[in-house]
């Protein structure tokens, strides 16, 4: 058996029975925030269940990849893998979040420039196509691989070992440290990350421009304004023309009534 460290959880604690139970509970609670976010959306912009599943499943695949990568990397050490997992997680939630945002922006620009319509995040066609969802999942997973690779390189910088020794050294109970590292902190941070990333990858779906028959794009607000003008203008012209005819008719009648009548007497 691996020697137990002076403080923190021992080697293999993350994959033990208690650690796996905490991870399952974390997954259930974290992804429930995405369900809550859907019900908090306005009814006019609320996604159908199929679209919602396509959007959130990309995050689920990416989050599972990051989680198991952190567990694998943290379990390589024999000294307090909990603190190393926490360092990985904090870097993922800060620097990693910036890398994810940058990756989504770059990939979105490339697919729009190449006109790969089904690879635009949040666009699945009408009706939604599973092939588009699979392609977007692959792209999002590649972004996660890029993010985790950069974070792993950052961890090679000297100085993290000293931080690892003092990060959770004030917690004497290894079970309490495991709960804090594998459930409490990840749940709070994951809830925020899921909410932000879901808004990022569904933005094209919510603010989707429409293409008219002439090839020009119109925003929904501009289209509604134009429709309202079209609906109002004929009635206004019709009423105005009728009113002009009525006024001209009244004027003509009054002029006839005012004209004097002459009789010729021979």
PDB file of C-alpha atoms in Angstrom:
ATOM      1  CA  UNK A   1       0.000   0.000   0.000  1.00  0.00           C
ATOM      2  CA  UNK A   2       1.136   3.526  -0.756  1.00  0.00           C
ATOM      3  CA  UNK A   3       2.277   5.443   2.314  1.00  0.00           C
ATOM      4  CA  UNK A   4      -0.361   7.770   3.671  1.00  0.00           C
ATOM      5  CA  UNK A   5       0.643  11.451   3.498  1.00  0.00           C
ATOM      6  CA  UNK A   6       0.865  13.563   6.604  1.00  0.00           C
ATOM      7  CA  UNK A   7      -2.216  15.479   5.480  1.00  0.00           C
ATOM      8  CA  UNK A   8      -4.794  15.200   2.716  1.00  0.00           C
ATOM      9  CA  UNK A   9      -6.281  12.182   0.968  1.00  0.00           C
ATOM     10  CA  UNK A  10      -4.187   9.206  -0.009  1.00  0.00           C
ATOM     11  CA  UNK A  11      -3.353   7.794  -3.405  1.00  0.00           C
ATOM     12  CA  UNK A  12      -6.377   6.240  -5.126  1.00  0.00           C
ATOM     13  CA  UNK A  13      -8.902   8.131  -2.984  1.00  0.00           C
ATOM     14  CA  UNK A  14     -10.442   9.845  -6.017  1.00  0.00           C
ATOM     15  CA  UNK A  15     -11.362   6.485  -7.563  1.00  0.00           C
ATOM     16  CA  UNK A  16     -12.454   4.837  -4.326  1.00  0.00           C
ATOM     17  CA  UNK A  17     -16.055   3.969  -3.501  1.00  0.00           C
ATOM     18  CA  UNK A  18     -16.686   7.220  -1.652  1.00  0.00           C
ATOM     19  CA  UNK A  19     -14.963   9.253  -4.363  1.00  0.00           C
ATOM     20  CA  UNK A  20     -17.021   7.681  -7.156  1.00  0.00           C
ATOM     21  CA  UNK A  21     -20.228   8.321  -5.186  1.00  0.00           C
ATOM     22  CA  UNK A  22     -19.299  11.988  -4.844  1.00  0.00           C
ATOM     23  CA  UNK A  23     -18.563  12.217  -8.560  1.00  0.00           C
ATOM     24  CA  UNK A  24     -21.955  10.758  -9.488  1.00  0.00           C
ATOM     25  CA  UNK A  25     -23.694  13.174  -7.120  1.00  0.00           C
ATOM     26  CA  UNK A  26     -21.684  16.035  -8.588  1.00  0.00           C
ATOM     27  CA  UNK A  27     -22.726  15.133 -12.144  1.00  0.00           C
ATOM     28  CA  UNK A  28     -26.398  14.954 -11.164  1.00  0.00           C
ATOM     29  CA  UNK A  29     -26.386  18.307  -9.356  1.00  0.00           C
ATOM     30  CA  UNK A  30     -24.206  20.127 -11.883  1.00  0.00           C
ATOM     31  CA  UNK A  31     -26.264  19.208 -14.943  1.00  0.00           C
ATOM     32  CA  UNK A  32     -29.483  20.061 -13.108  1.00  0.00           C
ATOM     33  CA  UNK A  33     -28.381  23.694 -13.451  1.00  0.00           C
ATOM     34  CA  UNK A  34     -28.752  23.355 -17.234  1.00  0.00           C
ATOM     35  CA  UNK A  35     -32.298  22.129 -16.722  1.00  0.00           C
ATOM     36  CA  UNK A  36     -32.959  25.118 -14.472  1.00  0.00           C
ATOM     37  CA  UNK A  37     -31.495  27.447 -17.079  1.00  0.00           C
ATOM     38  CA  UNK A  38     -33.885  26.132 -19.722  1.00  0.00           C
ATOM     39  CA  UNK A  39     -36.932  26.852 -17.568  1.00  0.00           C
ATOM     40  CA  UNK A  40     -35.560  30.326 -16.788  1.00  0.00           C
ATOM     41  CA  UNK A  41     -35.473  31.208 -20.485  1.00  0.00           C
ATOM     42  CA  UNK A  42     -38.390  33.267 -21.849  1.00  0.00           C
ATOM     43  CA  UNK A  43     -41.063  31.094 -23.416  1.00  0.00           C
ATOM     44  CA  UNK A  44     -40.641  32.807 -26.773  1.00  0.00           C
ATOM     45  CA  UNK A  45     -36.927  31.879 -26.832  1.00  0.00           C
ATOM     46  CA  UNK A  46     -37.083  28.546 -24.990  1.00  0.00           C
ATOM     47  CA  UNK A  47     -35.446  25.769 -26.955  1.00  0.00           C
ATOM     48  CA  UNK A  48     -37.294  22.554 -27.812  1.00  0.00           C
ATOM     49  CA  UNK A  49     -36.163  19.528 -25.837  1.00  0.00           C
ATOM     50  CA  UNK A  50     -34.283  18.076 -28.784  1.00  0.00           C
ATOM     51  CA  UNK A  51     -32.349  21.302 -29.401  1.00  0.00           C
ATOM     52  CA  UNK A  52     -31.692  21.640 -25.667  1.00  0.00           C
ATOM     53  CA  UNK A  53     -30.308  18.102 -25.559  1.00  0.00           C
ATOM     54  CA  UNK A  54     -28.053  18.761 -28.546  1.00  0.00           C
ATOM     55  CA  UNK A  55     -26.691  21.938 -26.900  1.00  0.00           C
ATOM     56  CA  UNK A  56     -26.157  20.561 -23.398  1.00  0.00           C
ATOM     57  CA  UNK A  57     -24.810  17.164 -24.438  1.00  0.00           C
ATOM     58  CA  UNK A  58     -21.766  18.880 -25.955  1.00  0.00           C
ATOM     59  CA  UNK A  59     -21.015  20.362 -22.542  1.00  0.00           C
ATOM     60  CA  UNK A  60     -21.593  16.991 -20.894  1.00  0.00           C
ATOM     61  CA  UNK A  61     -19.055  15.285 -23.156  1.00  0.00           C
ATOM     62  CA  UNK A  62     -16.518  18.072 -22.662  1.00  0.00           C
ATOM     63  CA  UNK A  63     -17.003  18.174 -18.878  1.00  0.00           C
ATOM     64  CA  UNK A  64     -16.616  14.408 -18.560  1.00  0.00           C
ATOM     65  CA  UNK A  65     -13.409  14.524 -20.575  1.00  0.00           C
ATOM     66  CA  UNK A  66     -11.961  17.311 -18.394  1.00  0.00           C
ATOM     67  CA  UNK A  67     -13.058  15.577 -15.189  1.00  0.00           C
ATOM     68  CA  UNK A  68     -11.525  12.198 -15.980  1.00  0.00           C
ATOM     69  CA  UNK A  69      -8.380  13.868 -17.300  1.00  0.00           C
ATOM     70  CA  UNK A  70      -8.022  15.717 -13.986  1.00  0.00           C
ATOM     71  CA  UNK A  71      -8.638  12.510 -12.018  1.00  0.00           C
ATOM     72  CA  UNK A  72      -6.030  10.659 -14.078  1.00  0.00           C
ATOM     73  CA  UNK A  73      -3.425  13.406 -13.767  1.00  0.00           C
ATOM     74  CA  UNK A  74      -4.063  13.875 -10.039  1.00  0.00           C
ATOM     75  CA  UNK A  75      -3.811  10.172  -9.281  1.00  0.00           C
ATOM     76  CA  UNK A  76      -0.319  10.021 -10.764  1.00  0.00           C
ATOM     77  CA  UNK A  77       1.078  11.583  -7.620  1.00  0.00           C
ATOM     78  CA  UNK A  78       1.438   9.818  -4.287  1.00  0.00           C
ATOM     79  CA  UNK A  79       1.149  12.999  -2.253  1.00  0.00           C
ATOM     80  CA  UNK A  80      -2.364  14.347  -1.719  1.00  0.00           C
ATOM     81  CA  UNK A  81      -4.046  13.918  -5.122  1.00  0.00           C
ATOM     82  CA  UNK A  82      -7.013  15.964  -3.818  1.00  0.00           C
ATOM     83  CA  UNK A  83      -5.023  19.185  -3.748  1.00  0.00           C
ATOM     84  CA  UNK A  84      -3.611  18.503  -7.229  1.00  0.00           C
ATOM     85  CA  UNK A  85      -7.139  17.878  -8.524  1.00  0.00           C
ATOM     86  CA  UNK A  86      -8.250  21.171  -6.961  1.00  0.00           C
ATOM     87  CA  UNK A  87      -5.378  23.031  -8.654  1.00  0.00           C
ATOM     88  CA  UNK A  88      -6.352  21.504 -12.004  1.00  0.00           C
ATOM     89  CA  UNK A  89      -9.963  22.424 -11.452  1.00  0.00           C
ATOM     90  CA  UNK A  90      -9.211  26.033 -10.501  1.00  0.00           C
ATOM     91  CA  UNK A  91      -7.036  26.442 -13.592  1.00  0.00           C
ATOM     92  CA  UNK A  92      -9.800  24.955 -15.749  1.00  0.00           C
ATOM     93  CA  UNK A  93     -12.324  27.408 -14.295  1.00  0.00           C
ATOM     94  CA  UNK A  94     -10.120  30.479 -14.838  1.00  0.00           C
ATOM     95  CA  UNK A  95      -7.538  30.169 -17.592  1.00  0.00           C
ATOM     96  CA  UNK A  96      -9.381  27.208 -19.110  1.00  0.00           C
ATOM     97  CA  UNK A  97     -12.602  29.203 -19.366  1.00  0.00           C
ATOM     98  CA  UNK A  98     -10.780  31.877 -21.340  1.00  0.00           C
ATOM     99  CA  UNK A  99      -9.304  29.229 -23.635  1.00  0.00           C
ATOM    100  CA  UNK A 100     -12.753  27.681 -24.203  1.00  0.00           C
ATOM    101  CA  UNK A 101     -14.225  31.070 -25.075  1.00  0.00           C
ATOM    102  CA  UNK A 102     -11.354  31.750 -27.477  1.00  0.00           C
ATOM    103  CA  UNK A 103     -11.673  28.288 -29.029  1.00  0.00           C
ATOM    104  CA  UNK A 104     -15.409  28.663 -29.611  1.00  0.00           C
ATOM    105  CA  UNK A 105     -14.906  32.078 -31.209  1.00  0.00           C
ATOM    106  CA  UNK A 106     -12.125  30.856 -33.523  1.00  0.00           C
ATOM    107  CA  UNK A 107     -13.994  27.702 -34.560  1.00  0.00           C
ATOM    108  CA  UNK A 108     -17.211  29.662 -35.152  1.00  0.00           C
ATOM    109  CA  UNK A 109     -15.359  32.142 -37.358  1.00  0.00           C
ATOM    110  CA  UNK A 110     -13.730  29.363 -39.388  1.00  0.00           C
ATOM    111  CA  UNK A 111     -16.940  27.412 -40.015  1.00  0.00           C
ATOM    112  CA  UNK A 112     -18.817  30.585 -40.957  1.00  0.00           C
ATOM    113  CA  UNK A 113     -16.014  31.646 -43.291  1.00  0.00           C
ATOM    114  CA  UNK A 114     -16.019  28.208 -44.924  1.00  0.00           C
ATOM    115  CA  UNK A 115     -19.854  28.236 -44.911  1.00  0.00           C
ATOM    116  CA  UNK A 116     -20.122  24.917 -43.062  1.00  0.00           C
ATOM    117  CA  UNK A 117     -23.653  25.652 -41.875  1.00  0.00           C
ATOM    118  CA  UNK A 118     -24.192  22.496 -39.835  1.00  0.00           C
ATOM    119  CA  UNK A 119     -20.966  23.057 -37.864  1.00  0.00           C
ATOM    120  CA  UNK A 120     -22.088  26.420 -36.458  1.00  0.00           C
ATOM    121  CA  UNK A 121     -22.711  25.894 -32.743  1.00  0.00           C
ATOM    122  CA  UNK A 122     -26.432  25.785 -32.033  1.00  0.00           C
ATOM    123  CA  UNK A 123     -27.493  25.310 -35.669  1.00  0.00           C
ATOM    124  CA  UNK A 124     -28.770  21.815 -36.500  1.00  0.00           C
ATOM    125  CA  UNK A 125     -30.956  22.411 -39.551  1.00  0.00           C
ATOM    126  CA  UNK A 126     -34.711  22.189 -39.969  1.00  0.00           C
ATOM    127  CA  UNK A 127     -35.583  19.527 -38.992  1.00  0.00           C
ATOM    128  CA  UNK A 128     -32.589  19.066 -36.620  1.00  0.00           C
ATOM    129  CA  UNK A 129     -29.992  16.667 -37.990  1.00  0.00           C
ATOM    130  CA  UNK A 130     -28.043  14.261 -35.783  1.00  0.00           C
ATOM    131  CA  UNK A 131     -25.064  14.558 -38.144  1.00  0.00           C
ATOM    132  CA  UNK A 132     -24.777  18.266 -37.321  1.00  0.00           C
ATOM    133  CA  UNK A 133     -24.837  17.469 -33.607  1.00  0.00           C
ATOM    134  CA  UNK A 134     -22.090  14.838 -33.996  1.00  0.00           C
ATOM    135  CA  UNK A 135     -19.901  17.252 -35.941  1.00  0.00           C
ATOM    136  CA  UNK A 136     -20.321  19.977 -33.331  1.00  0.00           C
ATOM    137  CA  UNK A 137     -19.561  17.505 -30.529  1.00  0.00           C
ATOM    138  CA  UNK A 138     -16.288  16.608 -32.227  1.00  0.00           C
ATOM    139  CA  UNK A 139     -15.362  20.275 -32.606  1.00  0.00           C
ATOM    140  CA  UNK A 140     -16.189  21.022 -28.970  1.00  0.00           C
ATOM    141  CA  UNK A 141     -14.221  18.000 -27.799  1.00  0.00           C
ATOM    142  CA  UNK A 142     -11.197  19.207 -29.792  1.00  0.00           C
ATOM    143  CA  UNK A 143     -11.502  22.559 -27.986  1.00  0.00           C
ATOM    144  CA  UNK A 144     -11.494  20.685 -24.653  1.00  0.00           C
ATOM    145  CA  UNK A 145      -8.385  18.738 -25.677  1.00  0.00           C
ATOM    146  CA  UNK A 146      -6.648  21.998 -26.576  1.00  0.00           C
ATOM    147  CA  UNK A 147      -7.672  23.556 -23.259  1.00  0.00           C
ATOM    148  CA  UNK A 148      -6.504  20.600 -21.163  1.00  0.00           C
ATOM    149  CA  UNK A 149      -3.197  20.410 -23.027  1.00  0.00           C
ATOM    150  CA  UNK A 150      -2.459  24.065 -22.276  1.00  0.00           C
ATOM    151  CA  UNK A 151      -3.417  23.635 -18.604  1.00  0.00           C
ATOM    152  CA  UNK A 152      -1.164  20.580 -18.307  1.00  0.00           C
ATOM    153  CA  UNK A 153       1.740  22.582 -19.722  1.00  0.00           C
ATOM    154  CA  UNK A 154       1.051  25.370 -17.226  1.00  0.00           C
ATOM    155  CA  UNK A 155       1.244  22.841 -14.380  1.00  0.00           C
ATOM    156  CA  UNK A 156       4.806  22.025 -15.431  1.00  0.00           C
ATOM    157  CA  UNK A 157       5.884  25.485 -14.266  1.00  0.00           C
ATOM    158  CA  UNK A 158       7.834  25.163 -10.969  1.00  0.00           C
ATOM    159  CA  UNK A 159       6.075  26.359  -7.841  1.00  0.00           C
ATOM    160  CA  UNK A 160       2.827  24.375  -7.949  1.00  0.00           C
ATOM    161  CA  UNK A 161       4.215  21.725  -5.588  1.00  0.00           C
ATOM    162  CA  UNK A 162       4.580  24.239  -2.765  1.00  0.00           C
ATOM    163  CA  UNK A 163       1.033  25.490  -3.369  1.00  0.00           C
ATOM    164  CA  UNK A 164      -0.192  21.901  -3.351  1.00  0.00           C
ATOM    165  CA  UNK A 165       1.358  21.339   0.079  1.00  0.00           C
ATOM    166  CA  UNK A 166      -0.331  24.336   1.682  1.00  0.00           C
ATOM    167  CA  UNK A 167      -3.617  24.458  -0.251  1.00  0.00           C
ATOM    168  CA  UNK A 168      -5.596  22.005   1.880  1.00  0.00           C
ATOM    169  CA  UNK A 169      -3.154  21.422   4.730  1.00  0.00           C
ATOM    170  CA  UNK A 170      -5.520  23.001   7.256  1.00  0.00           C
ATOM    171  CA  UNK A 171      -8.103  20.187   6.808  1.00  0.00           C
ATOM    172  CA  UNK A 172      -7.176  17.258   9.072  1.00  0.00           C
ATOM    173  CA  UNK A 173      -9.927  14.868   7.909  1.00  0.00           C
ATOM    174  CA  UNK A 174      -9.233  13.294   4.478  1.00  0.00           C
ATOM    175  CA  UNK A 175     -12.942  12.482   3.972  1.00  0.00           C
ATOM    176  CA  UNK A 176     -13.872  16.135   4.516  1.00  0.00           C
ATOM    177  CA  UNK A 177     -11.154  17.176   2.092  1.00  0.00           C
ATOM    178  CA  UNK A 178     -12.524  14.748  -0.494  1.00  0.00           C
ATOM    179  CA  UNK A 179     -16.048  16.167  -0.110  1.00  0.00           C
ATOM    180  CA  UNK A 180     -14.737  19.716  -0.457  1.00  0.00           C
ATOM    181  CA  UNK A 181     -12.582  18.938  -3.492  1.00  0.00           C
ATOM    182  CA  UNK A 182     -14.868  16.517  -5.357  1.00  0.00           C
ATOM    183  CA  UNK A 183     -18.284  18.008  -4.625  1.00  0.00           C
ATOM    184  CA  UNK A 184     -18.610  21.438  -2.973  1.00  0.00           C
ATOM    185  CA  UNK A 185     -16.117  23.484  -5.010  1.00  0.00           C
ATOM    186  CA  UNK A 186     -16.767  21.714  -8.365  1.00  0.00           C
ATOM    187  CA  UNK A 187     -20.536  22.062  -8.004  1.00  0.00           C
ATOM    188  CA  UNK A 188     -20.392  25.831  -7.473  1.00  0.00           C
ATOM    189  CA  UNK A 189     -17.851  26.440 -10.236  1.00  0.00           C
ATOM    190  CA  UNK A 190     -19.417  23.977 -12.701  1.00  0.00           C
ATOM    191  CA  UNK A 191     -22.836  25.557 -12.266  1.00  0.00           C
ATOM    192  CA  UNK A 192     -21.395  28.934 -13.285  1.00  0.00           C
ATOM    193  CA  UNK A 193     -19.339  27.463 -16.131  1.00  0.00           C
ATOM    194  CA  UNK A 194     -22.241  25.452 -17.559  1.00  0.00           C
ATOM    195  CA  UNK A 195     -24.503  28.497 -17.487  1.00  0.00           C
ATOM    196  CA  UNK A 196     -21.947  30.705 -19.247  1.00  0.00           C
ATOM    197  CA  UNK A 197     -20.851  28.151 -21.853  1.00  0.00           C
ATOM    198  CA  UNK A 198     -24.455  27.191 -22.655  1.00  0.00           C
ATOM    199  CA  UNK A 199     -25.255  30.842 -23.331  1.00  0.00           C
ATOM    200  CA  UNK A 200     -22.161  31.041 -25.520  1.00  0.00           C
ATOM    201  CA  UNK A 201     -22.837  28.019 -27.718  1.00  0.00           C
ATOM    202  CA  UNK A 202     -26.602  28.683 -28.045  1.00  0.00           C
ATOM    203  CA  UNK A 203     -26.232  32.342 -28.984  1.00  0.00           C
ATOM    204  CA  UNK A 204     -26.479  31.686 -32.711  1.00  0.00           C
ATOM    205  CA  UNK A 205     -29.721  29.805 -32.169  1.00  0.00           C
ATOM    206  CA  UNK A 206     -31.346  32.585 -30.140  1.00  0.00           C
ATOM    207  CA  UNK A 207     -30.255  35.456 -32.345  1.00  0.00           C
ATOM    208  CA  UNK A 208     -30.454  33.660 -35.680  1.00  0.00           C
ATOM    209  CA  UNK A 209     -30.834  35.985 -38.637  1.00  0.00           C
ATOM    210  CA  UNK A 210     -33.181  35.082 -41.458  1.00  0.00           C
ATOM    211  CA  UNK A 211     -32.306  35.098 -45.153  1.00  0.00           C
ATOM    212  CA  UNK A 212     -34.883  36.552 -47.512  1.00  0.00           C
ATOM    213  CA  UNK A 213     -35.340  35.632 -51.158  1.00  0.00           C
ATOM    214  CA  UNK A 214     -33.025  38.408 -52.339  1.00  0.00           C
ATOM    215  CA  UNK A 215     -30.121  37.079 -50.257  1.00  0.00           C
ATOM    216  CA  UNK A 216     -30.026  39.939 -47.740  1.00  0.00           C
ATOM    217  CA  UNK A 217     -30.130  39.214 -44.031  1.00  0.00           C
ATOM    218  CA  UNK A 218     -32.742  40.682 -41.746  1.00  0.00           C
ATOM    219  CA  UNK A 219     -32.870  40.679 -38.003  1.00  0.00           C
ATOM    220  CA  UNK A 220     -36.165  39.695 -36.363  1.00  0.00           C
ATOM    221  CA  UNK A 221     -36.637  43.244 -35.050  1.00  0.00           C
ATOM    222  CA  UNK A 222     -36.154  44.782 -38.493  1.00  0.00           C
ATOM    223  CA  UNK A 223     -38.496  42.225 -40.012  1.00  0.00           C
ATOM    224  CA  UNK A 224     -41.194  42.968 -37.442  1.00  0.00           C
ATOM    225  CA  UNK A 225     -40.814  46.714 -38.094  1.00  0.00           C
ATOM    226  CA  UNK A 226     -41.126  46.222 -41.840  1.00  0.00           C
ATOM    227  CA  UNK A 227     -44.153  43.956 -41.441  1.00  0.00           C
ATOM    228  CA  UNK A 228     -45.882  46.477 -39.228  1.00  0.00           C
ATOM    229  CA  UNK A 229     -45.294  49.200 -41.811  1.00  0.00           C
ATOM    230  CA  UNK A 230     -46.645  46.989 -44.588  1.00  0.00           C
ATOM    231  CA  UNK A 231     -49.707  46.143 -42.553  1.00  0.00           C
ATOM    232  CA  UNK A 232     -50.421  49.731 -41.653  1.00  0.00           C
ATOM    233  CA  UNK A 233     -49.661  51.509 -44.935  1.00  0.00           C
ATOM    234  CA  UNK A 234     -52.437  50.015 -47.152  1.00  0.00           C
ATOM    235  CA  UNK A 235     -55.129  50.802 -44.612  1.00  0.00           C
ATOM    236  CA  UNK A 236     -53.842  54.325 -44.218  1.00  0.00           C
ATOM    237  CA  UNK A 237     -53.725  54.840 -48.000  1.00  0.00           C
ATOM    238  CA  UNK A 238     -57.149  53.340 -48.428  1.00  0.00           C
ATOM    239  CA  UNK A 239     -58.690  55.469 -45.719  1.00  0.00           C
ATOM    240  CA  UNK A 240     -56.964  58.544 -47.060  1.00  0.00           C
ATOM    241  CA  UNK A 241     -58.169  57.896 -50.622  1.00  0.00           C
ATOM    242  CA  UNK A 242     -61.709  57.295 -49.429  1.00  0.00           C
ATOM    243  CA  UNK A 243     -61.660  60.432 -47.346  1.00  0.00           C
ATOM    244  CA  UNK A 244     -60.336  62.423 -50.339  1.00  0.00           C
ATOM    245  CA  UNK A 245     -63.134  61.082 -52.542  1.00  0.00           C
ATOM    246  CA  UNK A 246     -65.751  61.872 -49.935  1.00  0.00           C
ATOM    247  CA  UNK A 247     -64.445  65.419 -49.490  1.00  0.00           C
ATOM    248  CA  UNK A 248     -64.279  66.020 -53.246  1.00  0.00           C
ATOM    249  CA  UNK A 249     -67.789  64.632 -53.603  1.00  0.00           C
ATOM    250  CA  UNK A 250     -69.135  66.927 -50.908  1.00  0.00           C
ATOM    251  CA  UNK A 251     -67.370  69.909 -52.438  1.00  0.00           C
ATOM    252  CA  UNK A 252     -68.827  69.111 -55.851  1.00  0.00           C
ATOM    253  CA  UNK A 253     -72.340  68.801 -54.400  1.00  0.00           C
ATOM    254  CA  UNK A 254     -72.023  72.086 -52.541  1.00  0.00           C
ATOM    255  CA  UNK A 255     -70.818  73.848 -55.656  1.00  0.00           C
ATOM    256  CA  UNK A 256     -73.836  72.548 -57.599  1.00  0.00           C
ATOM    257  CA  UNK A 257     -76.153  73.758 -54.902  1.00  0.00           C
ATOM    258  CA  UNK A 258     -74.551  77.215 -54.900  1.00  0.00           C
ATOM    259  CA  UNK A 259     -74.790  77.724 -58.715  1.00  0.00           C
ATOM    260  CA  UNK A 260     -77.731  80.048 -59.587  1.00  0.00           C
ATOM    261  CA  UNK A 261     -80.382  78.877 -62.053  1.00  0.00           C
ATOM    262  CA  UNK A 262     -81.307  81.114 -64.975  1.00  0.00           C
ATOM    263  CA  UNK A 263     -84.486  80.977 -67.042  1.00  0.00           C
ATOM    264  CA  UNK A 264     -84.686  82.512 -70.537  1.00  0.00           C
ATOM    265  CA  UNK A 265     -87.911  84.384 -71.159  1.00  0.00           C
ATOM    266  CA  UNK A 266     -88.812  85.130 -74.768  1.00  0.00           C
TER     267      UNK A 266
END
